[in-house]
PDB file of C-alpha atoms in Angstrom:
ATOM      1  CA  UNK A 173    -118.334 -52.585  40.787  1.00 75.00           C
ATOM      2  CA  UNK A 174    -116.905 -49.285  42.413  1.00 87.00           C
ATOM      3  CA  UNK A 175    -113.486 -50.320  42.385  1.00 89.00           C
ATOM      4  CA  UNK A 176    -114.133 -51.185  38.412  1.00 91.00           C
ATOM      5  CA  UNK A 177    -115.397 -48.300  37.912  1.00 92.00           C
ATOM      6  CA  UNK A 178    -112.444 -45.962  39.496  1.00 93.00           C
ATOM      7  CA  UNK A 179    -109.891 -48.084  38.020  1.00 93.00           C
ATOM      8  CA  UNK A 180    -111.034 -47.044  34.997  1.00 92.00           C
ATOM      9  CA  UNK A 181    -111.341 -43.506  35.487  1.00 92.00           C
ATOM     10  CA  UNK A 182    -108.012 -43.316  36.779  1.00 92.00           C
ATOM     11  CA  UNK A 183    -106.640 -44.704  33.619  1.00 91.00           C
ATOM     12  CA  UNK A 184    -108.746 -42.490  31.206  1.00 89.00           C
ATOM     13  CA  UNK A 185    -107.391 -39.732  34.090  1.00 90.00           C
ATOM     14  CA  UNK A 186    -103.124 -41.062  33.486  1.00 90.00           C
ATOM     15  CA  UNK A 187    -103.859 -40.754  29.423  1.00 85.00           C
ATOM     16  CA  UNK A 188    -104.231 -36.871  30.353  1.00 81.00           C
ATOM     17  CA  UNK A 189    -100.834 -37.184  30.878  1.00 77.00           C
ATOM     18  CA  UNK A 190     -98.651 -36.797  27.220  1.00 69.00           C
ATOM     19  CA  UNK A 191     -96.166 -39.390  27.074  1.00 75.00           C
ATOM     20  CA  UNK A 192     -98.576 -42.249  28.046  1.00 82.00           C
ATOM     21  CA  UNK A 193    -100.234 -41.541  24.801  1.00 81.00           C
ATOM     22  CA  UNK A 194     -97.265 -42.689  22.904  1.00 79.00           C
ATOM     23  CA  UNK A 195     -97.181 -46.229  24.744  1.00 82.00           C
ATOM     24  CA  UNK A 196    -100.716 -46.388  24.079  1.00 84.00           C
ATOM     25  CA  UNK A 197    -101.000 -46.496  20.144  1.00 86.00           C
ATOM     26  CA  UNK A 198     -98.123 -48.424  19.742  1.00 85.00           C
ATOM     27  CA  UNK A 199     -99.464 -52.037  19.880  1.00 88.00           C
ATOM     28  CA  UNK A 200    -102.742 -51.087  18.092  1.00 85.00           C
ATOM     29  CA  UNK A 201    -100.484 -49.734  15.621  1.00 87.00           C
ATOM     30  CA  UNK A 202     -98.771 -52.488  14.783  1.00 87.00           C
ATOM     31  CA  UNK A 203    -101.895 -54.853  15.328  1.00 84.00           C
ATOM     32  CA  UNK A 204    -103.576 -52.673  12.653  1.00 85.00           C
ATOM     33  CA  UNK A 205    -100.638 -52.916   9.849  1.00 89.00           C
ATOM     34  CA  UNK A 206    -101.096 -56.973  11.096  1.00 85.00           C
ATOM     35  CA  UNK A 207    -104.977 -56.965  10.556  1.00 82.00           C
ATOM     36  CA  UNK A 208    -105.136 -55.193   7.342  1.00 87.00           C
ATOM     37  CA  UNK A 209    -102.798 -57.464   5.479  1.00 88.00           C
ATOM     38  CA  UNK A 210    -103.972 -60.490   6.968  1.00 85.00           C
ATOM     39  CA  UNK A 211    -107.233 -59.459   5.239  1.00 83.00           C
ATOM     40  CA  UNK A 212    -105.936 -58.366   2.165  1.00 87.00           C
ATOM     41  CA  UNK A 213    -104.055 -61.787   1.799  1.00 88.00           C
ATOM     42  CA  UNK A 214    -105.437 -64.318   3.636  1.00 85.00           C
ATOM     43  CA  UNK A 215    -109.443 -63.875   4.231  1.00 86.00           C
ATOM     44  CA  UNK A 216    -110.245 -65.538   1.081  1.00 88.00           C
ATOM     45  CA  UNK A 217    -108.437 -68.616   1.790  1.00 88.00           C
ATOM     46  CA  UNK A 218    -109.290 -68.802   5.139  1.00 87.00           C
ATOM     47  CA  UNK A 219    -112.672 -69.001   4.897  1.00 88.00           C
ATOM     48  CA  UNK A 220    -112.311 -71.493   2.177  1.00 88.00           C
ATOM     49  CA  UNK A 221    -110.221 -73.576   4.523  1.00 88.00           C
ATOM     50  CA  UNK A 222    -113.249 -73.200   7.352  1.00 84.00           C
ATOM     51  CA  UNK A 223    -115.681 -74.198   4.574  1.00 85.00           C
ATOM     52  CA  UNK A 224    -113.728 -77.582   4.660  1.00 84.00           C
ATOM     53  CA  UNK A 225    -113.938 -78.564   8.220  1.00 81.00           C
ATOM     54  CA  UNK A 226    -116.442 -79.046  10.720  1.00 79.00           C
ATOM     55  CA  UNK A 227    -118.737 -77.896  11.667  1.00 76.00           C
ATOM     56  CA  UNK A 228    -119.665 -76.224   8.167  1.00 82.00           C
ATOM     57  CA  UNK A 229    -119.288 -79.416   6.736  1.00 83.00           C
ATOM     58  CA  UNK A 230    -121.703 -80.699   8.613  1.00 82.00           C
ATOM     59  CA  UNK A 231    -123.772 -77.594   7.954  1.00 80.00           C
ATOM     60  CA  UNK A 232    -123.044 -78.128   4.263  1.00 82.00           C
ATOM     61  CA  UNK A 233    -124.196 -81.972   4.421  1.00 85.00           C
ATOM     62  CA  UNK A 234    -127.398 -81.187   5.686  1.00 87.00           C
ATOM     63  CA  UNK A 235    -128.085 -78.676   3.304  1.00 83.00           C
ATOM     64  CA  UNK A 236    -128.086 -75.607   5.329  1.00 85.00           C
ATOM     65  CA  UNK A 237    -124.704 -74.307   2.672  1.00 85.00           C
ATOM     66  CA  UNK A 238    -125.961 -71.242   2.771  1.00 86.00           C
ATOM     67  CA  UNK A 239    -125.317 -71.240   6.951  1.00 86.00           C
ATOM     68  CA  UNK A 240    -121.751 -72.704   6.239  1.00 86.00           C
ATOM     69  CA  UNK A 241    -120.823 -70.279   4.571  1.00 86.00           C
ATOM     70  CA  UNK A 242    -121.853 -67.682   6.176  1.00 87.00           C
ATOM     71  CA  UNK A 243    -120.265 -69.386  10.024  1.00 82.00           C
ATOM     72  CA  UNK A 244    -117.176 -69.607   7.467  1.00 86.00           C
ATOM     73  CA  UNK A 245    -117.265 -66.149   6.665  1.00 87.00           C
ATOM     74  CA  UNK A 246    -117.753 -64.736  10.164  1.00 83.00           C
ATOM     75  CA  UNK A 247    -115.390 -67.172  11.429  1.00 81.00           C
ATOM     76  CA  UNK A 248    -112.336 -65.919   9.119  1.00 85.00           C
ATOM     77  CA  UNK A 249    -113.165 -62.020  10.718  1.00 82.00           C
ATOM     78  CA  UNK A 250    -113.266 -63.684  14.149  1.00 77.00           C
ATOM     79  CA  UNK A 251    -109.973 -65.537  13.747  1.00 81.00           C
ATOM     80  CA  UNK A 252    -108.495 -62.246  11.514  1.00 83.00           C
ATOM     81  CA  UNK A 253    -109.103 -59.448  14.582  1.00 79.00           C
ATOM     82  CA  UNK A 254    -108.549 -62.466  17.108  1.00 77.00           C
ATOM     83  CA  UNK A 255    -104.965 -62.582  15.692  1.00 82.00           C
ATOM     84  CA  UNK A 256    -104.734 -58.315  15.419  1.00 82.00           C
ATOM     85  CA  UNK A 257    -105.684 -58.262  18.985  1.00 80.00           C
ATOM     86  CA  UNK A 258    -103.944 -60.947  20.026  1.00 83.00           C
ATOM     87  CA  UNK A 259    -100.813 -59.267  18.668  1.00 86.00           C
ATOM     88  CA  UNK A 260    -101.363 -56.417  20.434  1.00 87.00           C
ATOM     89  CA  UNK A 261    -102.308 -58.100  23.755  1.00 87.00           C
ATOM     90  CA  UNK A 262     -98.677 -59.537  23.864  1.00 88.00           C
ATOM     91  CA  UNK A 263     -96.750 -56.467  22.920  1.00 89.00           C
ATOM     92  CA  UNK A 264     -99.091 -54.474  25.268  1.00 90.00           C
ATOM     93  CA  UNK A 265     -97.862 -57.184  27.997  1.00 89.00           C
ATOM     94  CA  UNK A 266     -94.345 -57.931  27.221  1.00 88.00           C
ATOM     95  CA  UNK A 267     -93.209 -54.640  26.150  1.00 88.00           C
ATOM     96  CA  UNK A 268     -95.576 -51.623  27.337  1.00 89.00           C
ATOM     97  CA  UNK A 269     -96.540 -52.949  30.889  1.00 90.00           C
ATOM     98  CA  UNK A 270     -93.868 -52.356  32.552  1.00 89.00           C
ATOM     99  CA  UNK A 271     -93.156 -48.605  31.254  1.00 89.00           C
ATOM    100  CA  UNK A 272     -97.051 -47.789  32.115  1.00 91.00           C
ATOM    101  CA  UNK A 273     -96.631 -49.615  35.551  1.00 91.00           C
ATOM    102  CA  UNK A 274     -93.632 -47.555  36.519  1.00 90.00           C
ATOM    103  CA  UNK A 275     -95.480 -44.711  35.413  1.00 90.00           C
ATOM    104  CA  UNK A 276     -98.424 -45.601  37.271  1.00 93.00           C
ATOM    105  CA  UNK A 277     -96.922 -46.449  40.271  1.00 92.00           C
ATOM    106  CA  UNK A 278     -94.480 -43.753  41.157  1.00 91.00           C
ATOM    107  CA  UNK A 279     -96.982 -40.910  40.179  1.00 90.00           C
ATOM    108  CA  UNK A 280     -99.955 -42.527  42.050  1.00 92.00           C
ATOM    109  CA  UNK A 281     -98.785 -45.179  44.532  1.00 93.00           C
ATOM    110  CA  UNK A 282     -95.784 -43.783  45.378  1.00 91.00           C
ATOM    111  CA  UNK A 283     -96.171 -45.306  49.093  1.00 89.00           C
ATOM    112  CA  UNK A 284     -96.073 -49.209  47.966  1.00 90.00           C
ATOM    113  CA  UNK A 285     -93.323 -51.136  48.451  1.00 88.00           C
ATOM    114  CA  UNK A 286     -91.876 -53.295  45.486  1.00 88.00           C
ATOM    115  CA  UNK A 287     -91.273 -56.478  47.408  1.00 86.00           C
ATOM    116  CA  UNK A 288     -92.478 -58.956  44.710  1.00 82.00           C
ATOM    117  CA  UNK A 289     -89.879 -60.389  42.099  1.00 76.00           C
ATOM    118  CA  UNK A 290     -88.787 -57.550  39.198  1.00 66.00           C
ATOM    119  CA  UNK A 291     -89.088 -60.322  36.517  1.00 66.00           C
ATOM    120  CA  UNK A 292     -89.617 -59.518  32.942  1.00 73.00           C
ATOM    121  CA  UNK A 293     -89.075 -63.185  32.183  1.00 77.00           C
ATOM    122  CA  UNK A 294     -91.994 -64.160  34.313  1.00 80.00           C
ATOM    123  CA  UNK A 295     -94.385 -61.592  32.712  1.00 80.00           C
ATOM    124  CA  UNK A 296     -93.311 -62.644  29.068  1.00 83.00           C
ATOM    125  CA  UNK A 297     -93.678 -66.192  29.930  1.00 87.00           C
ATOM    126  CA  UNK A 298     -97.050 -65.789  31.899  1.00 88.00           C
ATOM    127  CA  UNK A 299     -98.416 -63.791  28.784  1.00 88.00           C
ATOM    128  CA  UNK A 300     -97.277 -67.023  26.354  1.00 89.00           C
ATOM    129  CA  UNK A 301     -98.724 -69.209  28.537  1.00 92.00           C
ATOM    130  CA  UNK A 302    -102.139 -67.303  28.657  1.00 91.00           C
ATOM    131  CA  UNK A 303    -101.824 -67.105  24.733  1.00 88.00           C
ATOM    132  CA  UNK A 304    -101.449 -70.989  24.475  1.00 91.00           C
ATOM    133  CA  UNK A 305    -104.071 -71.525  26.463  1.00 93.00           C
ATOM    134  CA  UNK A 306    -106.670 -69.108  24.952  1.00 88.00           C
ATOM    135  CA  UNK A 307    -106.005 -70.492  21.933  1.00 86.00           C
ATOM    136  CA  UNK A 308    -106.568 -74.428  22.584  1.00 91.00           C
ATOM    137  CA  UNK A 309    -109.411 -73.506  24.749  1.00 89.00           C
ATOM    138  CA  UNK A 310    -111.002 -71.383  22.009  1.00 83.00           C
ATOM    139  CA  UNK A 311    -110.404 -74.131  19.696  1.00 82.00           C
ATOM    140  CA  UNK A 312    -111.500 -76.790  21.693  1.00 88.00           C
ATOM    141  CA  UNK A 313    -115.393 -74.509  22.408  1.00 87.00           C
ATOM    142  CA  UNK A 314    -115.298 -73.909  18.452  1.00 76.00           C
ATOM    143  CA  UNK A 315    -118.801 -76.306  18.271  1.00 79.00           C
ATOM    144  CA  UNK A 316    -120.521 -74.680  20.842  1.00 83.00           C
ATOM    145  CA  UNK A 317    -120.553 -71.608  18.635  1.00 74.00           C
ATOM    146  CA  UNK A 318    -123.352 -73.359  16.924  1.00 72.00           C
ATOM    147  CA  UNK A 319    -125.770 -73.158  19.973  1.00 80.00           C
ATOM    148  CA  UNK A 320    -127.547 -70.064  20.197  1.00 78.00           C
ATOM    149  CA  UNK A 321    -126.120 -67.459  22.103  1.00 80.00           C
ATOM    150  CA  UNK A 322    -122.598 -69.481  23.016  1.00 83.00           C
ATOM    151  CA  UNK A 323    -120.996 -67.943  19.897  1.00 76.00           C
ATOM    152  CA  UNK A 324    -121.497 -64.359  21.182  1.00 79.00           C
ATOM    153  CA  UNK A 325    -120.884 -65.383  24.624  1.00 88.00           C
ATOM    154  CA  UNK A 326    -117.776 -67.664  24.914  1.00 88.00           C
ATOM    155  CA  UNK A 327    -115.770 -65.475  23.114  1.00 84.00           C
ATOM    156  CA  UNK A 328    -116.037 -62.826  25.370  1.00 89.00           C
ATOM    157  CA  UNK A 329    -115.477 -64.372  28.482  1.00 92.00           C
ATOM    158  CA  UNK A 330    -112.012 -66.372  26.656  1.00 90.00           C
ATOM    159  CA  UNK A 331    -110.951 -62.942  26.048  1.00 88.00           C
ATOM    160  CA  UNK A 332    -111.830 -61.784  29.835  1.00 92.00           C
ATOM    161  CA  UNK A 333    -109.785 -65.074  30.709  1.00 93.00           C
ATOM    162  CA  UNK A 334    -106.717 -64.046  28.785  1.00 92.00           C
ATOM    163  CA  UNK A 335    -106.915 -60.266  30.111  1.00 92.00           C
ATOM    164  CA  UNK A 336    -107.448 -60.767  33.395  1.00 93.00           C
ATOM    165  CA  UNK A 337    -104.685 -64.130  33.843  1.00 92.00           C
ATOM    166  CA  UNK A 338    -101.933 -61.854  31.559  1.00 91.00           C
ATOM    167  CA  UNK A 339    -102.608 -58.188  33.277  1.00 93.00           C
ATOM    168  CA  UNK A 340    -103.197 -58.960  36.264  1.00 92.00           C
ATOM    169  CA  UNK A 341    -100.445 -61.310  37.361  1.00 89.00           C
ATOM    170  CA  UNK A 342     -98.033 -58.599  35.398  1.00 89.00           C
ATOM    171  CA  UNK A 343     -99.694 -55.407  37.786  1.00 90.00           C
ATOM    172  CA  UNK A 344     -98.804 -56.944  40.974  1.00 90.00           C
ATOM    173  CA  UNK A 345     -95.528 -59.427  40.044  1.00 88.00           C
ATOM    174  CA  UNK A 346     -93.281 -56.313  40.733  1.00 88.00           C
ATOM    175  CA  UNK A 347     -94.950 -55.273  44.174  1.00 90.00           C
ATOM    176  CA  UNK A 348     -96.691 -58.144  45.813  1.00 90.00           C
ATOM    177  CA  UNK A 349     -95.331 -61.035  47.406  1.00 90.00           C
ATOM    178  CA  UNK A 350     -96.727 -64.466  46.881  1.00 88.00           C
ATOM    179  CA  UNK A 351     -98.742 -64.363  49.433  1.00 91.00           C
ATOM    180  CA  UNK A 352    -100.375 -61.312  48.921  1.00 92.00           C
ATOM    181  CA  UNK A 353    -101.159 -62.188  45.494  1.00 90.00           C
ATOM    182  CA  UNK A 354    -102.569 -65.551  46.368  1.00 91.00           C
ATOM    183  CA  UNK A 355    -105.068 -63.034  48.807  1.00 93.00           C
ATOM    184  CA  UNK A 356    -105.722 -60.616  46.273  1.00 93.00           C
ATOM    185  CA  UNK A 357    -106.732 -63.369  43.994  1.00 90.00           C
ATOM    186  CA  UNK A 358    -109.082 -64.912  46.545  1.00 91.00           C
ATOM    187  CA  UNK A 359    -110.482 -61.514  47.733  1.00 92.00           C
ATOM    188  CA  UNK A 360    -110.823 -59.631  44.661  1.00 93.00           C
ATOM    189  CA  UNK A 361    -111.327 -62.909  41.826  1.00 91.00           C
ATOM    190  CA  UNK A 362    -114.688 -61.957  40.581  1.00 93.00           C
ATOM    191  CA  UNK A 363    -114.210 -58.191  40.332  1.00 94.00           C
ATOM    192  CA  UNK A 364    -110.608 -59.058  38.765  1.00 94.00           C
ATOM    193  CA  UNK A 365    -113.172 -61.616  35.723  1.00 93.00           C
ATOM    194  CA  UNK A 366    -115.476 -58.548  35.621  1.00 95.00           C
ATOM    195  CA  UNK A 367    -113.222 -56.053  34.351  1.00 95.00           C
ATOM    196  CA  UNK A 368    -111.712 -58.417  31.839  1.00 94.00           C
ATOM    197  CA  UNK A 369    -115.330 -59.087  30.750  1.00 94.00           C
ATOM    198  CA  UNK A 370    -116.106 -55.121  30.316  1.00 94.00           C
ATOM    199  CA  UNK A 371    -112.523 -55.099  28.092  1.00 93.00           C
ATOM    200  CA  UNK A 372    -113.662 -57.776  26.078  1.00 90.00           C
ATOM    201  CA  UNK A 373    -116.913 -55.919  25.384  1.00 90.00           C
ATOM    202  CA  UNK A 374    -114.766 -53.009  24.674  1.00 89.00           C
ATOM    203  CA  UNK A 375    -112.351 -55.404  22.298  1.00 85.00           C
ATOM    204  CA  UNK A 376    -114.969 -55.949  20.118  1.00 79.00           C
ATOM    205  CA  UNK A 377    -115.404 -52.849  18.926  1.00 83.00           C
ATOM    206  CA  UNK A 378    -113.915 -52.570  15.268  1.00 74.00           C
ATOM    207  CA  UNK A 379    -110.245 -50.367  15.594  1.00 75.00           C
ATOM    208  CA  UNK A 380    -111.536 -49.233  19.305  1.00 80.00           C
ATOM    209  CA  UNK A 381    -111.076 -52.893  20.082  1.00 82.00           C
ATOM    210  CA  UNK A 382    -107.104 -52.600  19.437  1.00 84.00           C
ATOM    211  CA  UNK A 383    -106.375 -50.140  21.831  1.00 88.00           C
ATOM    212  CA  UNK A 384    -107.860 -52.236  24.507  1.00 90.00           C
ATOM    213  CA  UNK A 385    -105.253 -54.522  25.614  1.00 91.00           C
ATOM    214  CA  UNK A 386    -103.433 -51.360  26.494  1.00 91.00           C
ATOM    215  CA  UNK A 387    -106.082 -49.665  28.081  1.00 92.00           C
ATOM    216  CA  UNK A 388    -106.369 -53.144  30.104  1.00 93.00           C
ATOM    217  CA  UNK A 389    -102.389 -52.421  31.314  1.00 93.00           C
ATOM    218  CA  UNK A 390    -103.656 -49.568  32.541  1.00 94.00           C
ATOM    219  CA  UNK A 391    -106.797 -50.706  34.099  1.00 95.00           C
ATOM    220  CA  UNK A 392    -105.296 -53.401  36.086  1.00 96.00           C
ATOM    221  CA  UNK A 393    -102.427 -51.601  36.817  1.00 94.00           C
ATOM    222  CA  UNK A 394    -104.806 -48.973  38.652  1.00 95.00           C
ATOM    223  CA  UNK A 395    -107.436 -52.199  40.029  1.00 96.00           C
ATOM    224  CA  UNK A 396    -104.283 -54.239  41.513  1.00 95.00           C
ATOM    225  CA  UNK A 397    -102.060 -51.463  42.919  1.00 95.00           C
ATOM    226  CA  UNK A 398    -105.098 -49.882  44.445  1.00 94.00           C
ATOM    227  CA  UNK A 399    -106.308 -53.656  46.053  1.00 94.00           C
ATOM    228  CA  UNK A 400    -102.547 -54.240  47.416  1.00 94.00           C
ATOM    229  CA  UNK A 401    -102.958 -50.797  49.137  1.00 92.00           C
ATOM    230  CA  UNK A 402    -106.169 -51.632  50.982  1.00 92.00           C
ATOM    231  CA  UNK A 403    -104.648 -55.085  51.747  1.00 92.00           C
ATOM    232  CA  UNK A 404    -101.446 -53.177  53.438  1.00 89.00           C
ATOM    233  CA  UNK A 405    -103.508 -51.618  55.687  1.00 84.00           C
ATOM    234  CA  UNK A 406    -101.380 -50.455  58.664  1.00 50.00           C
ATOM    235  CA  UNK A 407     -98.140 -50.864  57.242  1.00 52.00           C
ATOM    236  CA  UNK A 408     -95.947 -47.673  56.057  1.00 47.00           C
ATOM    237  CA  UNK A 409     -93.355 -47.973  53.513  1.00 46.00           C
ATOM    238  CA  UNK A 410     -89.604 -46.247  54.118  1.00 41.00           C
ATOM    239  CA  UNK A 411     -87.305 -46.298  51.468  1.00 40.00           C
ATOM    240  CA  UNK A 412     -83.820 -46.566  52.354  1.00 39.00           C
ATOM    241  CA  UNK A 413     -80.956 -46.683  50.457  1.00 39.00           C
ATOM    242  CA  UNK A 414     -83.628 -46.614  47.010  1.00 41.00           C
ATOM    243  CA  UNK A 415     -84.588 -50.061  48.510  1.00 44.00           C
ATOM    244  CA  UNK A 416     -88.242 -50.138  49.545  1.00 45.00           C
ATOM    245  CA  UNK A 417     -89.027 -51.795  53.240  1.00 46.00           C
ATOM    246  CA  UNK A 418     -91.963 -51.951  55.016  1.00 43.00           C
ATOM    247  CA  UNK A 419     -92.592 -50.723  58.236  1.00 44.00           C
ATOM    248  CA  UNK A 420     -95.479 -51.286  61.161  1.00 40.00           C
ATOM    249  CA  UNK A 421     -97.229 -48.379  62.394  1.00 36.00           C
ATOM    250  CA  UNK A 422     -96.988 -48.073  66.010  1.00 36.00           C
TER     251      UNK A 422
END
């Protein structure tokens, strides 16, 4: 929990710094302008469209329609600031990640090496591929939201899913090799589900929520960096020629 709790302090510590401000409204910006007119103009016929399907069908035959409606109404909101954040999550990734890891990285790991691939391919398509399957898996869970306690839960730890498997691959892609990653991920796997769990929390907080995928960017930014230092224990980075190499300490 330590290193959770000092990767993020050192990301509410790099928002002291001005510009990073400006890369951190942007996606909750435009996730806003997103969620406000998707429920101005489609809320009502969402929920009318959940009425029709299971399981508030179901619900409805058994004459609990005042349930159905109401698991119809909360799931239009759920699905409306799922979408809002969801936007957000992918800009934040796509676009925004790699300005705040530069930023992160040269003003406080300047000593790693980047020895991983520089691929903003890879990062785009990892985040898509997270999307895809957030969304199937959330779809596929949709019933268990019936059983007490499994609709507050699940879609919290989805969300800790999607943050940790989009930010965390994107924090280290640049600096870590393969192998190191395929360490970290071993070594540090819980800790890494933990803090996407405490930015899911934090995601469900109405407006607050939309800043959190790039508070996340930050987060793991701070988490991974800080992990691949500790794993390169011994080793000392030279930088020759603007190319980084790393050295043994004799």
């Amino acid at each position: 929990m330590t290193e959770i709790v000092l990767a993020l302090g050192r990301s509410l510590r790099t928002l002291g710094r001005g510009r990073v401000w400006l890369l951190f409204f942007g996606p909750a910006a435009v996730a806003l302008v997103i969620w406000i007119a998707l429920m101005v103009f489609a809320l009502e016929s969402l929920i009318a469209t959940l009425l029709e399907q299971p399981p508030m069908t179901w619900l409805a035959g058994w004459g609990a329609v005042w349930l159905a409606k109401l698991g119809a109404v909360l799931g239009g909101w759920l699905l409306i600031l799922a979408a809002a954040f969801v936007t957000a999550m992918l800009l934040a990734a796509i676009f925004v990640m790699p300005l705040l890891l530069n930023h992160v990285a040269l003003a406080d790991y300047p000593e790693l090496a980047r020895v991983g691939k520089d691929s903003v391919v890879a990062g785009a398509w990892n985040s898509v591929a997270a999307l895809l399957l957030y969304i199937v898996g959330m779809l596929l869970t949709l019933p268990l939201w019936l059983v007490p306690g499994l609709g507050l839960v699940l879609p919290i730890l989805w969300m800790a899913w999607l943050t940790r498997r989009t930010f965390a691959f994107d924090a280290l892609t640049v600096h870590a090799t393969d192998q190191e990653w395929r360490v970290l991920r071993r070594e540090h796997g819980i800790p890494l589900l933990v803090l996407g769990v405490t930015l899911a929390l934090l995601a469900h907080i109405p407006l607050l929520g939309l800043l959190t995928p790039t508070l996340a960017a930050l987060a793991y930014s701070h988490f991974c960096l800080e992990a691949l230092r500790g794993l390169r224990q011994g080793a000392l980075v030279a930088v020759i020629d603007e190319q980084p190499k790393i050295e043994e300490v004799k």
